[in-house]
Coordinates of C-alpha atoms in Angstrom, one line a residue:
X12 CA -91.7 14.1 48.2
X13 CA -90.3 17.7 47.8
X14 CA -88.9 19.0 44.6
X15 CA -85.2 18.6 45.7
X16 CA -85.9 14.9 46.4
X17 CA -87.3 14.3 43.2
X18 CA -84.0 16.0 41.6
X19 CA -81.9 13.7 43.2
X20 CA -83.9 11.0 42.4
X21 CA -84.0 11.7 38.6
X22 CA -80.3 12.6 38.8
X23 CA -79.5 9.2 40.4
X24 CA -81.7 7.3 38.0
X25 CA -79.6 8.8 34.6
X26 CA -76.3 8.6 36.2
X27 CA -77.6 4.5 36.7
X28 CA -78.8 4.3 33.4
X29 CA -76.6 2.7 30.5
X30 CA -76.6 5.5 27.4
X31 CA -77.1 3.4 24.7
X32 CA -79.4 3.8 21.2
X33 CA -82.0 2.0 23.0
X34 CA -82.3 4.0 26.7
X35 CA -81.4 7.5 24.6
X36 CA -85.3 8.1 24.7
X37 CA -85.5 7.2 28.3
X38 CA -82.7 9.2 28.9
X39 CA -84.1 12.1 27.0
X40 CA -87.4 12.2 28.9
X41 CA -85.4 12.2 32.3
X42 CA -83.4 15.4 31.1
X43 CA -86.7 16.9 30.6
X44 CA -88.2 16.5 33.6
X45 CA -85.4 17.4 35.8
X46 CA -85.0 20.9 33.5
X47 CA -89.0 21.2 34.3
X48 CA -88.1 20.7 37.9
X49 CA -85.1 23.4 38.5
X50 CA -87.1 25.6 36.6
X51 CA -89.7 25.9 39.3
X52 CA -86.6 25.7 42.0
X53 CA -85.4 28.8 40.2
X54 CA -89.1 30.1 40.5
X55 CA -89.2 29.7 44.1
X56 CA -91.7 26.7 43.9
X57 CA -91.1 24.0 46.3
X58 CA -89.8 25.8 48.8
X59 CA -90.6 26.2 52.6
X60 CA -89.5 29.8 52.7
X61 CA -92.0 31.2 50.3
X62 CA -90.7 33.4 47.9
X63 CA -87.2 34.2 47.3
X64 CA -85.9 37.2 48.7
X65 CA -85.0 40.3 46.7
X66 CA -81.6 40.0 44.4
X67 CA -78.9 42.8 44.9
X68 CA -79.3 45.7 43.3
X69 CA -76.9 46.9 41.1
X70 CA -76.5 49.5 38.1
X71 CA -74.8 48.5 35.4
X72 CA -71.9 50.7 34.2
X73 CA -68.9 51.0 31.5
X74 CA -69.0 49.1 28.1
X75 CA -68.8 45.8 29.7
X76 CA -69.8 44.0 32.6
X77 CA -67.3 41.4 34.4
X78 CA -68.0 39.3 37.6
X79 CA -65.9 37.0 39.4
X80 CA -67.0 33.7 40.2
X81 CA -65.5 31.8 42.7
X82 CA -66.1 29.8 46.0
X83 CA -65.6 31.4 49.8
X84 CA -61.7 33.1 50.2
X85 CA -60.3 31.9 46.8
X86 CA -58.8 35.3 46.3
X87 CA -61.8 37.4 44.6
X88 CA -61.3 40.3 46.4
X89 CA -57.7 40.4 45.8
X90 CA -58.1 40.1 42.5
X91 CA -60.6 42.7 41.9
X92 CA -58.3 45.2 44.1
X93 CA -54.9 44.3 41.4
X94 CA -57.2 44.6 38.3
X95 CA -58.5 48.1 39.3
X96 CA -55.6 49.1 40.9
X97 CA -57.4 50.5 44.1
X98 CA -58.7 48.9 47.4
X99 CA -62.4 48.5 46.8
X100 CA -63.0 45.3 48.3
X101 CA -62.5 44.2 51.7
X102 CA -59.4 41.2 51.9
X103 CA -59.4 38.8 54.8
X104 CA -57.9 35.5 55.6
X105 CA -60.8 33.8 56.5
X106 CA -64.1 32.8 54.1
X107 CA -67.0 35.0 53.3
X108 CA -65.4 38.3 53.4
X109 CA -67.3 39.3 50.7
X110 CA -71.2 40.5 51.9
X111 CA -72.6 41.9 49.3
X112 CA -72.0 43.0 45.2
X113 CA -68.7 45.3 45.2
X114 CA -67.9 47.0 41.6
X115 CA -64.5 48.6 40.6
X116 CA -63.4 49.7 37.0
X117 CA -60.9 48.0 34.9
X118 CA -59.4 50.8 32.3
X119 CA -57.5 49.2 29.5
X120 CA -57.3 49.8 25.7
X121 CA -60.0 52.6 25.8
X122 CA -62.4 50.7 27.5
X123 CA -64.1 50.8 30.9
X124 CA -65.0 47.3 32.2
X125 CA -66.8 46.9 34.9
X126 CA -65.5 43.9 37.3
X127 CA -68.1 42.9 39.8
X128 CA -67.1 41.0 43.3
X129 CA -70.2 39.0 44.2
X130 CA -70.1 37.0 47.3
X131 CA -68.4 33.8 46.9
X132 CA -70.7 30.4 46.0
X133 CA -71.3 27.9 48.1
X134 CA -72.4 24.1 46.9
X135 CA -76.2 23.9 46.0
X136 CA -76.2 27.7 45.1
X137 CA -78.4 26.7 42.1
X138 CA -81.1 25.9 44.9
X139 CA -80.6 28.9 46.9
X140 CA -78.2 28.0 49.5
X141 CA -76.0 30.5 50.6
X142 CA -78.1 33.5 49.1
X143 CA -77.1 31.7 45.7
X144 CA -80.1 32.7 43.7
X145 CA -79.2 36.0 43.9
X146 CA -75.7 35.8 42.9
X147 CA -76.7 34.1 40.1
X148 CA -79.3 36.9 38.9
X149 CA -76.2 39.0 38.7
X150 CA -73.9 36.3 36.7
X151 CA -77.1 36.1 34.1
X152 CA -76.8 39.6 33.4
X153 CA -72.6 39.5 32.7
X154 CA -71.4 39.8 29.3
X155 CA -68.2 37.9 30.7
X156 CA -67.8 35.6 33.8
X157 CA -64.5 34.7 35.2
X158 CA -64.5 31.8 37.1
X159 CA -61.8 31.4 39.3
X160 CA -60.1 28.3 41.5
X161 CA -57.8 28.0 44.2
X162 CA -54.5 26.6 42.5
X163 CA -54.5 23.8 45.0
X164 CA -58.1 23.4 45.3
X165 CA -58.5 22.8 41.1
X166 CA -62.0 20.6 41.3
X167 CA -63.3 24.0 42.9
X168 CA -63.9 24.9 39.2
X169 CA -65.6 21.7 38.2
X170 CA -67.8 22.4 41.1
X171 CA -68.6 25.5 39.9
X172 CA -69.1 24.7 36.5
X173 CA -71.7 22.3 37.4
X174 CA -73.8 25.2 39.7
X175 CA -73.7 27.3 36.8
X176 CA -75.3 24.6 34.2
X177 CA -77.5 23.3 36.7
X178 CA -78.8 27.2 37.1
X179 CA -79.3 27.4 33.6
X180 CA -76.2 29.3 32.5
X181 CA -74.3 27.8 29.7
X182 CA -70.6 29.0 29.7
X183 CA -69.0 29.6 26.2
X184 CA -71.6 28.4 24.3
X185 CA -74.0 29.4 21.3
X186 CA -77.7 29.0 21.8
X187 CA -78.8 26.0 18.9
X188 CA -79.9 27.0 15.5
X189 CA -84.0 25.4 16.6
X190 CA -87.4 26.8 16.0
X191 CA -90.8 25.5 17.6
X192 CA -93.7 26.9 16.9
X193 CA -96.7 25.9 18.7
X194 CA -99.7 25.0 17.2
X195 CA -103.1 24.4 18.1
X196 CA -103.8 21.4 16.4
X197 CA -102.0 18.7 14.0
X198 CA -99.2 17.1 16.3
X199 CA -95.6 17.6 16.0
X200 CA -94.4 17.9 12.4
X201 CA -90.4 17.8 12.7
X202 CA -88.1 18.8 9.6
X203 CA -84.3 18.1 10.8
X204 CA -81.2 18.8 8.9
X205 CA -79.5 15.6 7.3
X206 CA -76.9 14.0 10.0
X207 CA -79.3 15.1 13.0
X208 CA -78.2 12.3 15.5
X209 CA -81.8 13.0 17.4
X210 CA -84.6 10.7 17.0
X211 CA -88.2 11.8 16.4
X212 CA -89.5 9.7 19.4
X213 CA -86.7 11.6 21.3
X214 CA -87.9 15.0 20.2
X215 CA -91.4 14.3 20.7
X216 CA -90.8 13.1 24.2
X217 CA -88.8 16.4 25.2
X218 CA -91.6 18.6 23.5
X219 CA -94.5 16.8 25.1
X220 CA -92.7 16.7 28.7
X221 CA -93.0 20.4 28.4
X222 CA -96.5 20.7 27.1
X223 CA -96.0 20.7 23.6
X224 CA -98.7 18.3 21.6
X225 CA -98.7 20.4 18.2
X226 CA -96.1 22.2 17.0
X227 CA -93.5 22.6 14.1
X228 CA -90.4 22.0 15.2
X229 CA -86.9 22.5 12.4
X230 CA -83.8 21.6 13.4
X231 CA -80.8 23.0 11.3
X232 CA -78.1 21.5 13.2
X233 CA -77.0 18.2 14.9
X234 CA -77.5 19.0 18.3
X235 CA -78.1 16.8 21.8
X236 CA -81.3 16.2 23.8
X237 CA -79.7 18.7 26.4
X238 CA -79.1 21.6 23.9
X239 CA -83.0 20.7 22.4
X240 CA -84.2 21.1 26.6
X241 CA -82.4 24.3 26.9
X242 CA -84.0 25.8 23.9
X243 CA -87.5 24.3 25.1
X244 CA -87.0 25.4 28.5
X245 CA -86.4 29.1 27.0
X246 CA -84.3 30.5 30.2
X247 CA -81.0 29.6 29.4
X248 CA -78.3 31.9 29.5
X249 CA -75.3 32.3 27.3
X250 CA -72.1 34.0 28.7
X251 CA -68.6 34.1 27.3
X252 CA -66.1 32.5 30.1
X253 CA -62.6 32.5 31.2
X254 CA -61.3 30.6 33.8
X255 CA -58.9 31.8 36.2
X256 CA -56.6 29.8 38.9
X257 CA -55.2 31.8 41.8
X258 CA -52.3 31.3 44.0
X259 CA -49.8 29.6 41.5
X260 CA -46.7 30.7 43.3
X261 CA -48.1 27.8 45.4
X262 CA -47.7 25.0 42.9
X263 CA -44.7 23.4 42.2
X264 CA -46.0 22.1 39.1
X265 CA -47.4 24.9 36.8
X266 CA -47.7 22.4 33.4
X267 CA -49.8 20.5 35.3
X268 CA -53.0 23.1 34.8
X269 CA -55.0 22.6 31.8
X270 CA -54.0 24.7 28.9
X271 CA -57.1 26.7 29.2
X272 CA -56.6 28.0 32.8
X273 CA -55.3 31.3 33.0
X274 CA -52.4 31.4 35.6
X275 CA -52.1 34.7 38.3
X276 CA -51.4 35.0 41.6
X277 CA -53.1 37.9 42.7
X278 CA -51.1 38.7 45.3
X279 CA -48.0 38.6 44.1
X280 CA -49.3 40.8 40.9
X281 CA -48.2 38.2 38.8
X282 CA -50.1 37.0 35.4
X283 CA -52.5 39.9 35.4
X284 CA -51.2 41.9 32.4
X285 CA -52.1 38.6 30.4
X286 CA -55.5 38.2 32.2
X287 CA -56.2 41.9 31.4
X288 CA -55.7 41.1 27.7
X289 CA -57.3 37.7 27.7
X290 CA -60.5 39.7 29.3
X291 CA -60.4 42.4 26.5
X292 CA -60.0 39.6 24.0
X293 CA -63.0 37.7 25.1
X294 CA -65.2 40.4 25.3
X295 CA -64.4 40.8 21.6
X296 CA -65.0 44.8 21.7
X297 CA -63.4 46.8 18.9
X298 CA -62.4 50.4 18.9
X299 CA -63.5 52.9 16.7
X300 CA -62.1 56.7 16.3
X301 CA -64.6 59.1 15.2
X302 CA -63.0 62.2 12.8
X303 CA -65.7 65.1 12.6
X304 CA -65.6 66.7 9.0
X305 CA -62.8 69.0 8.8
X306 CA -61.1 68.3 11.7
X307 CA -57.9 65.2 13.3
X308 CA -59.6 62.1 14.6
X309 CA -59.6 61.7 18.4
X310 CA -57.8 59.0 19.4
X311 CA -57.8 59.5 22.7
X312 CA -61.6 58.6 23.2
X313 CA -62.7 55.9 21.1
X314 CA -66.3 54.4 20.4
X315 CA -66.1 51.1 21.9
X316 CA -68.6 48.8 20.0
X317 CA -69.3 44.7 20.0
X318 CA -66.7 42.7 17.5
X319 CA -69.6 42.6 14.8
X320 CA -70.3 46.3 14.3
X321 CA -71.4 48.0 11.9
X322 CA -71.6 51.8 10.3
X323 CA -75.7 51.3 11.8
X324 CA -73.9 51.0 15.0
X325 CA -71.5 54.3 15.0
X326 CA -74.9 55.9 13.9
X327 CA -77.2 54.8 17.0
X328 CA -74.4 55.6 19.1
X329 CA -74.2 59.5 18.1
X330 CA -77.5 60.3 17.7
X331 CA -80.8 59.0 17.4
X332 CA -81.9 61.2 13.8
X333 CA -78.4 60.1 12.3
X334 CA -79.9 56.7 10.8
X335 CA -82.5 58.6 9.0
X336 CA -80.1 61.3 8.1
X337 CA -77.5 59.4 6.8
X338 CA -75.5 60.1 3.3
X339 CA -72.7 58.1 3.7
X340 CA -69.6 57.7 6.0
X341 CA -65.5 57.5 4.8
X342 CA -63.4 54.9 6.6
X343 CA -59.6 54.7 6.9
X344 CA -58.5 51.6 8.4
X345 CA -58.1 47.5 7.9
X346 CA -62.0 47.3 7.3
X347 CA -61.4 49.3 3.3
X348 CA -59.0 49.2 0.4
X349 CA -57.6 52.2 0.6
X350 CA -57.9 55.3 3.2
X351 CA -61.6 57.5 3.2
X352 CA -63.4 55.1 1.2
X353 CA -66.4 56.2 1.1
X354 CA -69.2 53.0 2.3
X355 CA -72.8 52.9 3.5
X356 CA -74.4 52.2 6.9
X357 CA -74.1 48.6 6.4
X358 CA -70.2 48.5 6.2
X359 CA -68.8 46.3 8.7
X360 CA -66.1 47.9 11.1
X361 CA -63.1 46.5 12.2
X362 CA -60.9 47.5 15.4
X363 CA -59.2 50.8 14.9
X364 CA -60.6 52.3 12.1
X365 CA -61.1 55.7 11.8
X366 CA -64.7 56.9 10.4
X367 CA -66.1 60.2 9.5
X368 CA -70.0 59.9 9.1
X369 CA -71.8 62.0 6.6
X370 CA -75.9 63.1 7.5
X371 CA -78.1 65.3 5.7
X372 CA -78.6 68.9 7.3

């Protein structure tokens, strides 16, 4: 029996299989096999081809990386053409127009994102169909995915959802708050925070399905058997999402999208100044405007930084001896109480402050 056949099998037998207290173990172990088993799909095992061919290659550029996500001719290349505001990718009616990895530049707010056009997925692309294990290497590597769906072709998005979890890539999601640490000896000593729904059978049964017989193993946080497998498994990726439906100037009935889908129609140009913003707001990037001693700030070229900087972080960016230099920096902006407060490399940032930073000669 190949791997894929196992897959299917296991899949078939939880989908049959009443989840109740008592089959939750059963369950459990199930979900940990079938992780075990796309893992070695994703590692080329299983399959008659020998080893997976060679992912695009692609250098990485800007502050941020975007890439569209989206089955054969659901308007990718459109998009990425109205978001850059040039022609960069090829547009055709007709599916698989896209080849290959094509990158434009998005320039809004001060920043530089990079949108990426990858070719468009096909069902079983988490196996490899369709060159899938390739685009996938280049979703892993996004700090934002957009996922987008034909406005009359809405389960596309479901479909794709399911691809992406089934490759290991969880979509707006934080990796759980677990530790296990492998020991040589002693078994599995478990300490869970009060309210953990998990069993300690369950647990074990994940654990030992992927080789673990002694570890330590704390839970801080009521979590699922899947969200215990995907910190097991290790190779899980976690990528901010936004999802996108194209071609509403088809639908009769916009209300009848989920509240969550963003609306455009590439074409027309219509919806992408919101999708633009939505984009910037997701990456959660904050702009900072650097004022040298002496002299006005320059707003015209902000430092863009992640939504959790620091003072550390203006440092790093400037120059590697400013850390070790560092006196002190004065911030005007929502971040102090009053303007060139004077704070240390700890201070936490906030968008659009304005910081002068201080070394020793």
């Amino acid at each position: 029996m190949s791997i894929q056949d196992k897959i299917k099998e296991i899949e078939e037998e939880i989908q049959n299989t009443p989840n109740n207290k008592m089959s939750q173990h059963h369950i459990g172990k199930l979900k940990a096999k079938l992780a075990n088993l796309r893992m070695q799909v994703a590692a080329g095992k299983g399959s008659s081809k020998g080893a997976a061919s060679l992912g695009y290659s692609l250098k990485k550029s800007g502050d941020a990386t975007v890439v569209l996500v989206g089955f054969p001719s659901v308007g990718k290349s459109t998009l990425l053409n109205a978001l850059s505001g040039e022609e960069i990718s090829p547009v055709a009616a007709y599916e698989f127009t896209t080849l290959t990895v094509i990158p434009a530049m998005l320039l809004y707010r001060g920043v530089r994102i990079q949108i990426l056009d990858v070719p468009g997925l096909v069902a079983g692309a988490a196996s490899g169909k369709g060159r899938g294990k390739e685009v996938l290497a280049v979703l892993r590597n996004a700090e934002l995915l957009l996922i987008m769906g034909d406005a009359l072709k809405l389960p596309q998005i479901e479909s794709i959802k399911k691809e992406l979890y089934d490759a290991g890539i969880r979509m707006n999601e934080i990796p759980p708050r677990v530790t296990v640490e492998k020991k040589i000896k002693g078994g599995i000593y478990i300490s869970k925070q009060p309210g953990c729904q998990l069993s300690d059978n369950e647990i074990k049964s994940v654990l030992n399905e992927f080789g673990y017989h002694s570890a330590d193993v704390t839970v801080k946080q009521d979590i699922t058997v899947d969200q215990l497998i995907d910190h097991v498994a290790g190779n899980r990726k976690y990528v901010k999402t936004l999802f996108v439906v194209n071609k509403v100037d088809l639908l009769k009935n916009k209300k009848s999208l989920p509240a969550d889908y963003i609306q455009v129609s590439a074409e027309e140009g219509a919806g992408l100044d919101n999708l633009k913003e939505q984009i910037y707001q997701k990456l959660g990037f904050i702009r900072i405007y650097l004022k040298p001693p002496g002299r006005e700030p320059d707003f015209v070229n902000p430092l863009i930084l992640p939504g959790d900087a620091t003072v550390l972080n203006v440092c790093n960016k400037l120059h590697k001896d400013f850390k070790s230099k560092f006196r002190w920096a004065l911030v005007t902006g929502k971040s102090v109480k009053f303007n060139g407060q004077r704070v240390g490399i700890d201070h936490k940032l906030l968008d659009e402050d304005i910081i002068t930073v201080v070394v020793r000669e």
